[in-house]
mmCIF file with all atom_site columns, C-alpha atoms in Angstrom:
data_model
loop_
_atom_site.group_PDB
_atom_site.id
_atom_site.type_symbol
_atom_site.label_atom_id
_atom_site.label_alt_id
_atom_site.label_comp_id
_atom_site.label_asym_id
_atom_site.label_entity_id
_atom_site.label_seq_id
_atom_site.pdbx_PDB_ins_code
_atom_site.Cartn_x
_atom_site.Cartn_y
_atom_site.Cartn_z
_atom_site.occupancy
_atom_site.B_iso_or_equiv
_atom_site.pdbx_formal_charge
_atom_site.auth_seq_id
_atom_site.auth_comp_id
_atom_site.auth_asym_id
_atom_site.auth_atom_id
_atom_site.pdbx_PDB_model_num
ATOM 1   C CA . UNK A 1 1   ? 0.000   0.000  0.000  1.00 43.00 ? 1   UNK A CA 1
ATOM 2   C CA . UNK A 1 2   ? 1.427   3.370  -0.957 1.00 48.00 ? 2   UNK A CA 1
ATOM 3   C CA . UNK A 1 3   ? 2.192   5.228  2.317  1.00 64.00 ? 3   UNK A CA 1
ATOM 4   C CA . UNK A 1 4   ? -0.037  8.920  2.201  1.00 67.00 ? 4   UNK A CA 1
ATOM 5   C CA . UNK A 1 5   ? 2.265   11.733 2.722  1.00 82.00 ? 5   UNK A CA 1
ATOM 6   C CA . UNK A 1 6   ? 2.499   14.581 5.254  1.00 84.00 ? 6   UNK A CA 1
ATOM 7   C CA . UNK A 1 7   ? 1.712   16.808 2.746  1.00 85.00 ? 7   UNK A CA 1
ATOM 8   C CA . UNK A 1 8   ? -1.995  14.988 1.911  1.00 80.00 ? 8   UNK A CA 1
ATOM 9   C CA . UNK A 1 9   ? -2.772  14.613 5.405  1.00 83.00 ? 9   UNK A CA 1
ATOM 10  C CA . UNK A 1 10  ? -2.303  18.358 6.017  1.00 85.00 ? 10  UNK A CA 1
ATOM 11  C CA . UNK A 1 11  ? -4.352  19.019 3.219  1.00 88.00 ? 11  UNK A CA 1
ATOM 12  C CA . UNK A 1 12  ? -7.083  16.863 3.770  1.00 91.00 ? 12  UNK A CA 1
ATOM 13  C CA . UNK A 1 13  ? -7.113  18.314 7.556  1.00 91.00 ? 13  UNK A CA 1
ATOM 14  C CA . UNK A 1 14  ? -7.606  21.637 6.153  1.00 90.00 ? 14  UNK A CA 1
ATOM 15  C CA . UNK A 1 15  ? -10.347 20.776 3.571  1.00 92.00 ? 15  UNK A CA 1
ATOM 16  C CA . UNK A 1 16  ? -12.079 19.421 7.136  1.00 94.00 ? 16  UNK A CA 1
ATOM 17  C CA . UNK A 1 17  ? -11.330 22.242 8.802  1.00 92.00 ? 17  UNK A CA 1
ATOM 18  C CA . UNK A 1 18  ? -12.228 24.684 6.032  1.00 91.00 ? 18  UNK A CA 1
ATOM 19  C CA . UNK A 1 19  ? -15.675 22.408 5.003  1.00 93.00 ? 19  UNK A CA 1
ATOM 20  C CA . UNK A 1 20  ? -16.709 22.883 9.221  1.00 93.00 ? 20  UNK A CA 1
ATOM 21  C CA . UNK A 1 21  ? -15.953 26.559 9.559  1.00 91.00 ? 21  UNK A CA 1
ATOM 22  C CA . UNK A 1 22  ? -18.413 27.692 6.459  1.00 90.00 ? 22  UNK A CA 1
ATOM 23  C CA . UNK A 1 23  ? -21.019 25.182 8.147  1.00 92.00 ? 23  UNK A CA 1
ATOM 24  C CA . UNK A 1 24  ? -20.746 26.387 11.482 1.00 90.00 ? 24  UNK A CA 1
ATOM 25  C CA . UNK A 1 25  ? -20.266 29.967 9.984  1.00 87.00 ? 25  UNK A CA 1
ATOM 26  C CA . UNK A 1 26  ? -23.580 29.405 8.294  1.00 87.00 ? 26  UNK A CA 1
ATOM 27  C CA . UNK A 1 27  ? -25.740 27.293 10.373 1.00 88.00 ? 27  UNK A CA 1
ATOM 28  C CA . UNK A 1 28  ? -24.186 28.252 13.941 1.00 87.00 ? 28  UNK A CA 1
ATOM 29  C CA . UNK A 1 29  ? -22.141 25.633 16.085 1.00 86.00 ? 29  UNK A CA 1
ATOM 30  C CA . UNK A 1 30  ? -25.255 23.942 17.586 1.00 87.00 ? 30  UNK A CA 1
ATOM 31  C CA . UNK A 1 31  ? -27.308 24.305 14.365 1.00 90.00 ? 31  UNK A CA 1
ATOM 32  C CA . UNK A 1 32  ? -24.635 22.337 12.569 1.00 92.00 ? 32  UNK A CA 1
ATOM 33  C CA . UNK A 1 33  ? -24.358 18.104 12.623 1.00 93.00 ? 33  UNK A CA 1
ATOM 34  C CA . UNK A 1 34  ? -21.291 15.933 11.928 1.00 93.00 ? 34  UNK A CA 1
ATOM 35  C CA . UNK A 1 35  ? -23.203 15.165 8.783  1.00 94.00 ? 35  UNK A CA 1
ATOM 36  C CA . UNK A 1 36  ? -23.511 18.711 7.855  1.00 94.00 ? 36  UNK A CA 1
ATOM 37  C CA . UNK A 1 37  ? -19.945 18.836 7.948  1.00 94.00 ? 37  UNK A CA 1
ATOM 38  C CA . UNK A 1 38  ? -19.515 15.674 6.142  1.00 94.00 ? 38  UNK A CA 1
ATOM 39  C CA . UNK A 1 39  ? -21.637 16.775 3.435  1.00 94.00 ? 39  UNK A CA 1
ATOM 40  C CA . UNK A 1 40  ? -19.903 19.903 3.086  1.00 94.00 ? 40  UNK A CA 1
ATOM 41  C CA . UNK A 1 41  ? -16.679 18.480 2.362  1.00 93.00 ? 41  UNK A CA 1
ATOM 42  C CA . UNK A 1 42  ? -17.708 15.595 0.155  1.00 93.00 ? 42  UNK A CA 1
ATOM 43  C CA . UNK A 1 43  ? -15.503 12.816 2.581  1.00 91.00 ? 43  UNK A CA 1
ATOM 44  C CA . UNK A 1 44  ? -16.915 9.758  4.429  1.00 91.00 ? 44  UNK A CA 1
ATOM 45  C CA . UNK A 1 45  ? -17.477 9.799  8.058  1.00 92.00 ? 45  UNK A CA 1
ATOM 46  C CA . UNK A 1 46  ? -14.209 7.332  7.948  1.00 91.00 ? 46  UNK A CA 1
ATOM 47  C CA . UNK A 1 47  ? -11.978 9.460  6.594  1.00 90.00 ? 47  UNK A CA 1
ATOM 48  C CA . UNK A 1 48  ? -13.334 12.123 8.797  1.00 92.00 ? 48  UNK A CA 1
ATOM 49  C CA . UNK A 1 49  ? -13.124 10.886 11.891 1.00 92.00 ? 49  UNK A CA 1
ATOM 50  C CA . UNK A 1 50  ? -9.608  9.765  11.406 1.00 91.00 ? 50  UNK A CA 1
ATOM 51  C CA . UNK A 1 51  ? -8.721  13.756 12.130 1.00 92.00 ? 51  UNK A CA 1
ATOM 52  C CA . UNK A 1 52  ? -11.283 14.654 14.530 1.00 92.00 ? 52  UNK A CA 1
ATOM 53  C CA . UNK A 1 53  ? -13.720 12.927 16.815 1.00 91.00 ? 53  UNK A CA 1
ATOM 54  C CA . UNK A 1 54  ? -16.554 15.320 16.658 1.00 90.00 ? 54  UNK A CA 1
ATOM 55  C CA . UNK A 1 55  ? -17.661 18.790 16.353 1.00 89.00 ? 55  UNK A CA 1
ATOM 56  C CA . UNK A 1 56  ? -15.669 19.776 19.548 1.00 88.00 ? 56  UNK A CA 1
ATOM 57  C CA . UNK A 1 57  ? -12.496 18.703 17.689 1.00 91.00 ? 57  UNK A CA 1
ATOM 58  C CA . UNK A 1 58  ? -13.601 20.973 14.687 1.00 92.00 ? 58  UNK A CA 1
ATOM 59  C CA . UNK A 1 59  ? -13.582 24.067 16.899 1.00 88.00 ? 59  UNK A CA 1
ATOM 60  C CA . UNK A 1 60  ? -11.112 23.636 19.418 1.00 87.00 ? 60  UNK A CA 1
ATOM 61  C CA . UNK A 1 61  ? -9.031  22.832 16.240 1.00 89.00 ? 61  UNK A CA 1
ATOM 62  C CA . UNK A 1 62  ? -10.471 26.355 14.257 1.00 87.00 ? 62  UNK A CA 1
ATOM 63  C CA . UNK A 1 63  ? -9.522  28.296 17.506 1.00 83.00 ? 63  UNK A CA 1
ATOM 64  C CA . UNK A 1 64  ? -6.130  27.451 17.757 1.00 84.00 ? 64  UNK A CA 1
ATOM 65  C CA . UNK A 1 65  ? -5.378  27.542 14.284 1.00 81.00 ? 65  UNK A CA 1
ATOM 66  C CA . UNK A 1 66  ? -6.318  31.284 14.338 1.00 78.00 ? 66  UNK A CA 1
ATOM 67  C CA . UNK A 1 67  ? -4.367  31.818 17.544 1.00 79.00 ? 67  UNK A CA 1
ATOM 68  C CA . UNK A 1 68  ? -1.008  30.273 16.411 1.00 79.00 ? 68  UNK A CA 1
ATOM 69  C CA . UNK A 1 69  ? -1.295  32.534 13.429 1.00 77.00 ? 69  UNK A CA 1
ATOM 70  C CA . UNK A 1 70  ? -1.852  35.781 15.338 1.00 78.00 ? 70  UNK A CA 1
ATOM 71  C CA . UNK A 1 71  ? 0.672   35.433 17.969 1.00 78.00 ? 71  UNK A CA 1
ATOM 72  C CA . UNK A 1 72  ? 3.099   33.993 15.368 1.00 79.00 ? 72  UNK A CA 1
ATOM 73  C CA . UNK A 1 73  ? 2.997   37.915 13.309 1.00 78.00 ? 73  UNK A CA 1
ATOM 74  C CA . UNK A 1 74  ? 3.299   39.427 16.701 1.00 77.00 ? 74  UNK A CA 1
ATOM 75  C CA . UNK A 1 75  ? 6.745   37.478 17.499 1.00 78.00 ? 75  UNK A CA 1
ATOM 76  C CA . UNK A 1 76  ? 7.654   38.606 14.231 1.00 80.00 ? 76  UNK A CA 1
ATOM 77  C CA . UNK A 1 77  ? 7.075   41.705 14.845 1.00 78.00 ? 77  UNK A CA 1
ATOM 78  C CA . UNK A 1 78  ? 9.335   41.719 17.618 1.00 75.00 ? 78  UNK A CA 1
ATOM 79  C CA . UNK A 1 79  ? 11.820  40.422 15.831 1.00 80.00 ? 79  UNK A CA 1
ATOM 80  C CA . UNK A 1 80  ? 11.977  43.796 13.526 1.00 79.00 ? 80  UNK A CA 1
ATOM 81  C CA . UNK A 1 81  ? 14.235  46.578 14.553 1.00 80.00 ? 81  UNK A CA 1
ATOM 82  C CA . UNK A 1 82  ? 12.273  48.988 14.599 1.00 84.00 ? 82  UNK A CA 1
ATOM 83  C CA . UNK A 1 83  ? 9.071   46.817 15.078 1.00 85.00 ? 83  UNK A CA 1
ATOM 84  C CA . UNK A 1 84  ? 6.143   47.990 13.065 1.00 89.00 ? 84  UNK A CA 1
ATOM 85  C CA . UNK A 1 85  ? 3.697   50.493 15.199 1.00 91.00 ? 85  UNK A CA 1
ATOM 86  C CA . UNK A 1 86  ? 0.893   48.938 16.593 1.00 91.00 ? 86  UNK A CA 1
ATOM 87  C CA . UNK A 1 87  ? -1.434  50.789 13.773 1.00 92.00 ? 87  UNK A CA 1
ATOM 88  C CA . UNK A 1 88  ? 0.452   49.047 10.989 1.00 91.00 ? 88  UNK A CA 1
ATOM 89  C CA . UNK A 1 89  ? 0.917   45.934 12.901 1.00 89.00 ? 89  UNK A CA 1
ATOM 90  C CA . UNK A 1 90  ? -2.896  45.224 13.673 1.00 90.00 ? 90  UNK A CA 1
ATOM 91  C CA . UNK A 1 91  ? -3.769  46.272 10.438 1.00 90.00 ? 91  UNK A CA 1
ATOM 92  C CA . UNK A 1 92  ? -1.574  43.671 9.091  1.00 87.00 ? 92  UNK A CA 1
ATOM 93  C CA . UNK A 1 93  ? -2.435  40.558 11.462 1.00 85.00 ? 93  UNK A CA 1
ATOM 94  C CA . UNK A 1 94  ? -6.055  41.460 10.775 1.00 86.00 ? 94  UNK A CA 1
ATOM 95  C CA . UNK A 1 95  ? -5.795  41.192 6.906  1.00 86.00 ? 95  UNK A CA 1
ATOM 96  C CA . UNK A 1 96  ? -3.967  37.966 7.648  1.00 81.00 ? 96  UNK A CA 1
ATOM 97  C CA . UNK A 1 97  ? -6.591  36.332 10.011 1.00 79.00 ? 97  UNK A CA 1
ATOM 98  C CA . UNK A 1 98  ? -9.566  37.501 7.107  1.00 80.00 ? 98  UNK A CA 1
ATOM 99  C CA . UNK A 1 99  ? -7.438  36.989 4.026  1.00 76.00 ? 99  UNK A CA 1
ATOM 100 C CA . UNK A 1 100 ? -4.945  34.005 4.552  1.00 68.00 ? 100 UNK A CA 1
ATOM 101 C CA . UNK A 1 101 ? -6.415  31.954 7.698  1.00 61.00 ? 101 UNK A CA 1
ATOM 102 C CA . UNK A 1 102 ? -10.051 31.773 7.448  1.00 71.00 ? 102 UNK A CA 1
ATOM 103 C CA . UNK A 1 103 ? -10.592 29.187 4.858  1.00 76.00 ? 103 UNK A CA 1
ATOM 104 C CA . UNK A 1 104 ? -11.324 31.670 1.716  1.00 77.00 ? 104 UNK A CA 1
ATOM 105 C CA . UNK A 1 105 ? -14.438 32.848 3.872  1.00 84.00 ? 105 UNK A CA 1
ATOM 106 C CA . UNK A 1 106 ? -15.751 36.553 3.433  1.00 86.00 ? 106 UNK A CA 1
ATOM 107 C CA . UNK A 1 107 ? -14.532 38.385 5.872  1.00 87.00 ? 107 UNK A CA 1
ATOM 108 C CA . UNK A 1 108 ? -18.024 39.250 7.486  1.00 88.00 ? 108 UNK A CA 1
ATOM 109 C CA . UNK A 1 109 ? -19.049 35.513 7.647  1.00 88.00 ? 109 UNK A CA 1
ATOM 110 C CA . UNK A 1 110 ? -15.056 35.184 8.899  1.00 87.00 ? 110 UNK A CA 1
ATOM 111 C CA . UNK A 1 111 ? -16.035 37.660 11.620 1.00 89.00 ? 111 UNK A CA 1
ATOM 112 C CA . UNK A 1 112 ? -18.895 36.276 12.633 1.00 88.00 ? 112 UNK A CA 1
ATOM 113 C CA . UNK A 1 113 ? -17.515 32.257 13.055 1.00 88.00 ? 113 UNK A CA 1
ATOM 114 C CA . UNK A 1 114 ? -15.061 34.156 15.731 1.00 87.00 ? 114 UNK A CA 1
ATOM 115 C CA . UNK A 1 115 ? -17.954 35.619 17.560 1.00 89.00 ? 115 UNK A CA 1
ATOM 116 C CA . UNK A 1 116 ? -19.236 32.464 17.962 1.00 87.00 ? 116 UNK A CA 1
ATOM 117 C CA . UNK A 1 117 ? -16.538 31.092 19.201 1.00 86.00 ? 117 UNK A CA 1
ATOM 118 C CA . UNK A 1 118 ? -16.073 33.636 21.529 1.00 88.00 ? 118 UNK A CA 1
ATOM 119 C CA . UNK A 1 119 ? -19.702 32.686 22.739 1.00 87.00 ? 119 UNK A CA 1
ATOM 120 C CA . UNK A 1 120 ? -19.248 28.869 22.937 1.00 86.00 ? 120 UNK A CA 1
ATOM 121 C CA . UNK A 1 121 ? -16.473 29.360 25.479 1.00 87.00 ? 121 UNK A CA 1
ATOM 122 C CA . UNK A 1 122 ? -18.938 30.683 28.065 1.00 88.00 ? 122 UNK A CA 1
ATOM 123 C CA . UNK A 1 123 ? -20.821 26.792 27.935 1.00 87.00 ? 123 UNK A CA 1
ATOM 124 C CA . UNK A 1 124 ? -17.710 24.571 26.440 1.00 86.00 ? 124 UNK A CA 1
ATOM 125 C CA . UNK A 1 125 ? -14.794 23.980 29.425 1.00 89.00 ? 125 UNK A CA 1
ATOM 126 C CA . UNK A 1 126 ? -12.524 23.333 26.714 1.00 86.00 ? 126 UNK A CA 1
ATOM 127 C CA . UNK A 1 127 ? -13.189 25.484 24.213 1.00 87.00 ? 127 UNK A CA 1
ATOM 128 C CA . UNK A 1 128 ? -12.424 28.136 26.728 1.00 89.00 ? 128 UNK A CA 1
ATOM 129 C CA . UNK A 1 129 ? -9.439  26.392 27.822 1.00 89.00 ? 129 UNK A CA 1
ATOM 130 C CA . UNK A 1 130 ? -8.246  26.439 24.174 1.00 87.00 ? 130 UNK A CA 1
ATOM 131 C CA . UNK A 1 131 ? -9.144  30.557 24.375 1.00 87.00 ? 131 UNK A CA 1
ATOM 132 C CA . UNK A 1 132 ? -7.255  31.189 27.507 1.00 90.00 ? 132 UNK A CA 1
ATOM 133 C CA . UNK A 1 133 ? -4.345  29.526 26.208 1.00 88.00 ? 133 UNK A CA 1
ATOM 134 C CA . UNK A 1 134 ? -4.477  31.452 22.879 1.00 85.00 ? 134 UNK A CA 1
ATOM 135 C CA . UNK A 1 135 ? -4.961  34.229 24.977 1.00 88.00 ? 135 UNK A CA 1
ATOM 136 C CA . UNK A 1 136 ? -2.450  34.084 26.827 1.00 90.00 ? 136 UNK A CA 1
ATOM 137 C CA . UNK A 1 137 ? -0.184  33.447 24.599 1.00 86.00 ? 137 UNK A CA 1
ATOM 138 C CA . UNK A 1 138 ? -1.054  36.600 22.999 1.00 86.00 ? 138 UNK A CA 1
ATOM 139 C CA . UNK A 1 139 ? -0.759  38.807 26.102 1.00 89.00 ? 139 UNK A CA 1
ATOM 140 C CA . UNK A 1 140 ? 3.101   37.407 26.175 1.00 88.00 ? 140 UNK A CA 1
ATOM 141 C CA . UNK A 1 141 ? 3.378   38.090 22.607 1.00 85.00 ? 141 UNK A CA 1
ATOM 142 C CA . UNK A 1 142 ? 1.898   41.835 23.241 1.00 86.00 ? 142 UNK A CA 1
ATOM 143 C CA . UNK A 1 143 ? 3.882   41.955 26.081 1.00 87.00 ? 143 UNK A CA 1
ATOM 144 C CA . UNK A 1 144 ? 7.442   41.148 23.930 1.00 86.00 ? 144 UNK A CA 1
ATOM 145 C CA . UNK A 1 145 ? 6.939   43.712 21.593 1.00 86.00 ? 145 UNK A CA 1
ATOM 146 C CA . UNK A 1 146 ? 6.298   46.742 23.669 1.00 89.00 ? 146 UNK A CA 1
ATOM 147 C CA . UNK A 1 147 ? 9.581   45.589 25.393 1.00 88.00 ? 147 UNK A CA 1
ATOM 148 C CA . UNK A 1 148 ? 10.727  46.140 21.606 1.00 86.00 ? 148 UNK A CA 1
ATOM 149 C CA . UNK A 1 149 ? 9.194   49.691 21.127 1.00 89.00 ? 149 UNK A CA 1
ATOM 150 C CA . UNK A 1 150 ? 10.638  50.733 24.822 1.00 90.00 ? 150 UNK A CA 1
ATOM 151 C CA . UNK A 1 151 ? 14.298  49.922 23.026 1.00 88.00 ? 151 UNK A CA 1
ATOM 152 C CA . UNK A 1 152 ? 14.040  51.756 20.148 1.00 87.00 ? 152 UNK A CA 1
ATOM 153 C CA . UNK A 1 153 ? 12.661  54.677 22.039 1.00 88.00 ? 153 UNK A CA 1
ATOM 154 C CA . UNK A 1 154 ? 9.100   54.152 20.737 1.00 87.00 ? 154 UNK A CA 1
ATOM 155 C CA . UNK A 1 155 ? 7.068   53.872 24.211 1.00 89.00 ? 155 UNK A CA 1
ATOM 156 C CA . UNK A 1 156 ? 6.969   55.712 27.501 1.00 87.00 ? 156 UNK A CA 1
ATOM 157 C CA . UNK A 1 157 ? 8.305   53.231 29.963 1.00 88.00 ? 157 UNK A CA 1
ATOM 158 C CA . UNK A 1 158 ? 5.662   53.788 33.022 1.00 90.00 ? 158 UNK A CA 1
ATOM 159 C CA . UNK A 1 159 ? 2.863   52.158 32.011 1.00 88.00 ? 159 UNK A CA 1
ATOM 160 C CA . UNK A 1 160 ? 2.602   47.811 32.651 1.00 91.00 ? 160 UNK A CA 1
ATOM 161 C CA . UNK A 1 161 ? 3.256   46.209 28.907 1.00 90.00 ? 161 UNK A CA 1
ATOM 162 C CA . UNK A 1 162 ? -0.154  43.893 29.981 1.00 91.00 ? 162 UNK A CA 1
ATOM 163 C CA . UNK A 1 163 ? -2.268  47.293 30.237 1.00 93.00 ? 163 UNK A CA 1
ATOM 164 C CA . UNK A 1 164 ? -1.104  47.561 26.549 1.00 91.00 ? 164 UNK A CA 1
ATOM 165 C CA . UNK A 1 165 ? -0.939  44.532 25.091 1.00 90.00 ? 165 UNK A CA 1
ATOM 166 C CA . UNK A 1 166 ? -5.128  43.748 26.680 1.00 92.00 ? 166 UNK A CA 1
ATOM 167 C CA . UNK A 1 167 ? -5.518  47.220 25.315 1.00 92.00 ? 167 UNK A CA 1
ATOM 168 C CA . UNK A 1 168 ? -5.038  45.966 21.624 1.00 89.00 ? 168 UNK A CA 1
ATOM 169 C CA . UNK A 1 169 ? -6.238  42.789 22.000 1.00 89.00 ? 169 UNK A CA 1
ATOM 170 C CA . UNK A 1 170 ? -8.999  44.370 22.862 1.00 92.00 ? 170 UNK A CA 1
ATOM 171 C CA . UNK A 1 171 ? -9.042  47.096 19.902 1.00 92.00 ? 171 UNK A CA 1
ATOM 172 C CA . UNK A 1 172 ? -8.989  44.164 17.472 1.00 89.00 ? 172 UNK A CA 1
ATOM 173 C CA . UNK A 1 173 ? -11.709 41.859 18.924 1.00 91.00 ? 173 UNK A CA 1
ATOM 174 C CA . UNK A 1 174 ? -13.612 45.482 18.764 1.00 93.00 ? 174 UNK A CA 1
ATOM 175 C CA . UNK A 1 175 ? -12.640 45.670 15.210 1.00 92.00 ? 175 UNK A CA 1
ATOM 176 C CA . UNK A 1 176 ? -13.786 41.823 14.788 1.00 90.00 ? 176 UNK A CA 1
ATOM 177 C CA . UNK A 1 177 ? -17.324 42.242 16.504 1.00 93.00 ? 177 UNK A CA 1
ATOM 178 C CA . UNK A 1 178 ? -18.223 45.173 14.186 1.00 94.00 ? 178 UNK A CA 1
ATOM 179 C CA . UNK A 1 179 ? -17.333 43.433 11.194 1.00 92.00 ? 179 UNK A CA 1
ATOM 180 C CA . UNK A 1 180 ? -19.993 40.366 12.526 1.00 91.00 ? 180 UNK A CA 1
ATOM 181 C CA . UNK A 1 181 ? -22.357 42.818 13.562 1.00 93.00 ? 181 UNK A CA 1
ATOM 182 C CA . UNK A 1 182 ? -22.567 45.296 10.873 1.00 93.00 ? 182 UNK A CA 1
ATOM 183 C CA . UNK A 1 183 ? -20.055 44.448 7.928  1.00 90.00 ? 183 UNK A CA 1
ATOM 184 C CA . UNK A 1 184 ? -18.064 46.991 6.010  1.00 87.00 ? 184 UNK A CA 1
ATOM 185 C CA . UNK A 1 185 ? -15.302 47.765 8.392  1.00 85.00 ? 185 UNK A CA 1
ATOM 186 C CA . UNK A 1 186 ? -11.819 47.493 6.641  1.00 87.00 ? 186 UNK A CA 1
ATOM 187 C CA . UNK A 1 187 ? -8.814  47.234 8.237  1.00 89.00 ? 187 UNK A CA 1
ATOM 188 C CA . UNK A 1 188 ? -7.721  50.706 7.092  1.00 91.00 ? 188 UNK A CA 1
ATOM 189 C CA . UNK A 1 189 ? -10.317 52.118 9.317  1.00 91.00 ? 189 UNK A CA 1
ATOM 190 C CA . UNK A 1 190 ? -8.499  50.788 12.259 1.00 91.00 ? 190 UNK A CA 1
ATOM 191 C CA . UNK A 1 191 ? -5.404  51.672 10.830 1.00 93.00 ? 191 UNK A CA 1
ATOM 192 C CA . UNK A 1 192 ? -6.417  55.868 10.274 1.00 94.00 ? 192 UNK A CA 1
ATOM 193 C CA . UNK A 1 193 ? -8.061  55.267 13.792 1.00 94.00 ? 193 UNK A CA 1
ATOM 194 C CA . UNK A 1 194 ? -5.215  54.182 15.811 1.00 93.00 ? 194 UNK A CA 1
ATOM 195 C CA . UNK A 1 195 ? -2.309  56.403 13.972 1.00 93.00 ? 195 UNK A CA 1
ATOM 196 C CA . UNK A 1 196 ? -5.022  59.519 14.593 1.00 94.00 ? 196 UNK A CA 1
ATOM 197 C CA . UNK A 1 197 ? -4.963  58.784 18.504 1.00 91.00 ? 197 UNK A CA 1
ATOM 198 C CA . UNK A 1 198 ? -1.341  58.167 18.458 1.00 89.00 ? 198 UNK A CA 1
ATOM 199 C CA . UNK A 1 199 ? -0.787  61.611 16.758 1.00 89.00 ? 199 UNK A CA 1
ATOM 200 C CA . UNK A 1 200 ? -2.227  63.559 20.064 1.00 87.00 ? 200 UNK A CA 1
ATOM 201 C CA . UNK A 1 201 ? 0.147   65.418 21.929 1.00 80.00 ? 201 UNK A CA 1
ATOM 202 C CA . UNK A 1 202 ? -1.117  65.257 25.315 1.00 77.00 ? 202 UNK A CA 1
ATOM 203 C CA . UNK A 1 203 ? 1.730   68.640 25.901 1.00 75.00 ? 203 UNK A CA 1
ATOM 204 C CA . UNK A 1 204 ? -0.726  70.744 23.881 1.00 75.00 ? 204 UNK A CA 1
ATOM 205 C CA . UNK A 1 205 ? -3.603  70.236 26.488 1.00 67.00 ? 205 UNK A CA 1
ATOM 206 C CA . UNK A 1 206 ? -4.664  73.000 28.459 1.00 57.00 ? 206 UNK A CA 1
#
């Protein structure tokens, strides 16, 4: 029997992947079945199941894909001398998760599969394990890079690198909600936004 290689299982992991988040995008996590999903992607239940033993699989497996891909740009990041300013930087990892990670979903349907798996967490132990950890690991990443714009001479050095790094976490998940909600919100908004409130010079207020 000719032995499958690495580079057909990871494919076939991703068609699973990518077949589950359009029907969970769609029909909602608990609106969707294992057949849905098998449907979706045209594979037997076999050859499914051989990745991922059910529909908590699926989106534990969704979650941390997106995770590993954020905090990955944001070590990068760190890695540049002088790292990229947090405008140009979220812009970028934002247009990554919509563009590159998300399965070739619009970005509104994109935004909206990460809302509900923002949701799920607050019934699913370990979904929200899998969201603290990605979580976390973000925070650290954060946390790196403003050590990285304190050396070049970027950032003020009396305020905690967590306040800032949870402070643009939470600027993009306020990004990602709006897109769910109402659509139409490109990344370049959140670009002009954050390089017009890092223009202020708080020395010119009276």
């Amino acid at each position: 029997m000719a032995r499958v290689s690495q580079e057909h299982l990871d494919a076939r992991r991703r068609q699973i992947l990518a077949g589950a988040a359009r029907c969970f995008a769609r029909n909602g996590f608990h609106g969707t079945s294992m057949q849905d999903v098998l449907k979706e992607v045209g594979l037997s239940a076999g050859a499914v199941y051989r990745y991922f033993a059910g529909k908590e699989d699926l989106i534990a497996a969704i979650a941390d894909e997106a995770f590993r891909g954020i905090r990955r740009a944001f070590e990068e990041a760190a890695e540049v001398t002088p790292p990229p300013t947090p405008d140009v930087l979220l812009g970028r990892v934002l247009r990554g998760v919509f563009e590159e990670q998300m399965y070739g979903m619009e970005r509104r349907e994109c935004a909206a599969l990460i809302v509900q798996v923002w949701a799920e967490t607050m019934r699913n132990e370990r979904l929200a394990r899998t969201l603290h950890d990605g979580y976390t690991g973000m925070r650290a990443a954060w946390a790196k890079l403003v050590d990285a714009y304190r050396a070049a001479g970027l950032m003020r050095a009396d305020v905690p690198a967590d306040d800032v790094a949870r402070t643009l976490i939470a600027t993009a998940q306020g990004f990602i909600a709006q897109e769910a909600l109402f659509g139409g919100v490109e990344p370049d908004v959140l670009e002009n936004g954050l390089r017009g409130l890092m223009s202020m010079d708080p020395s010119r207020i009276s």
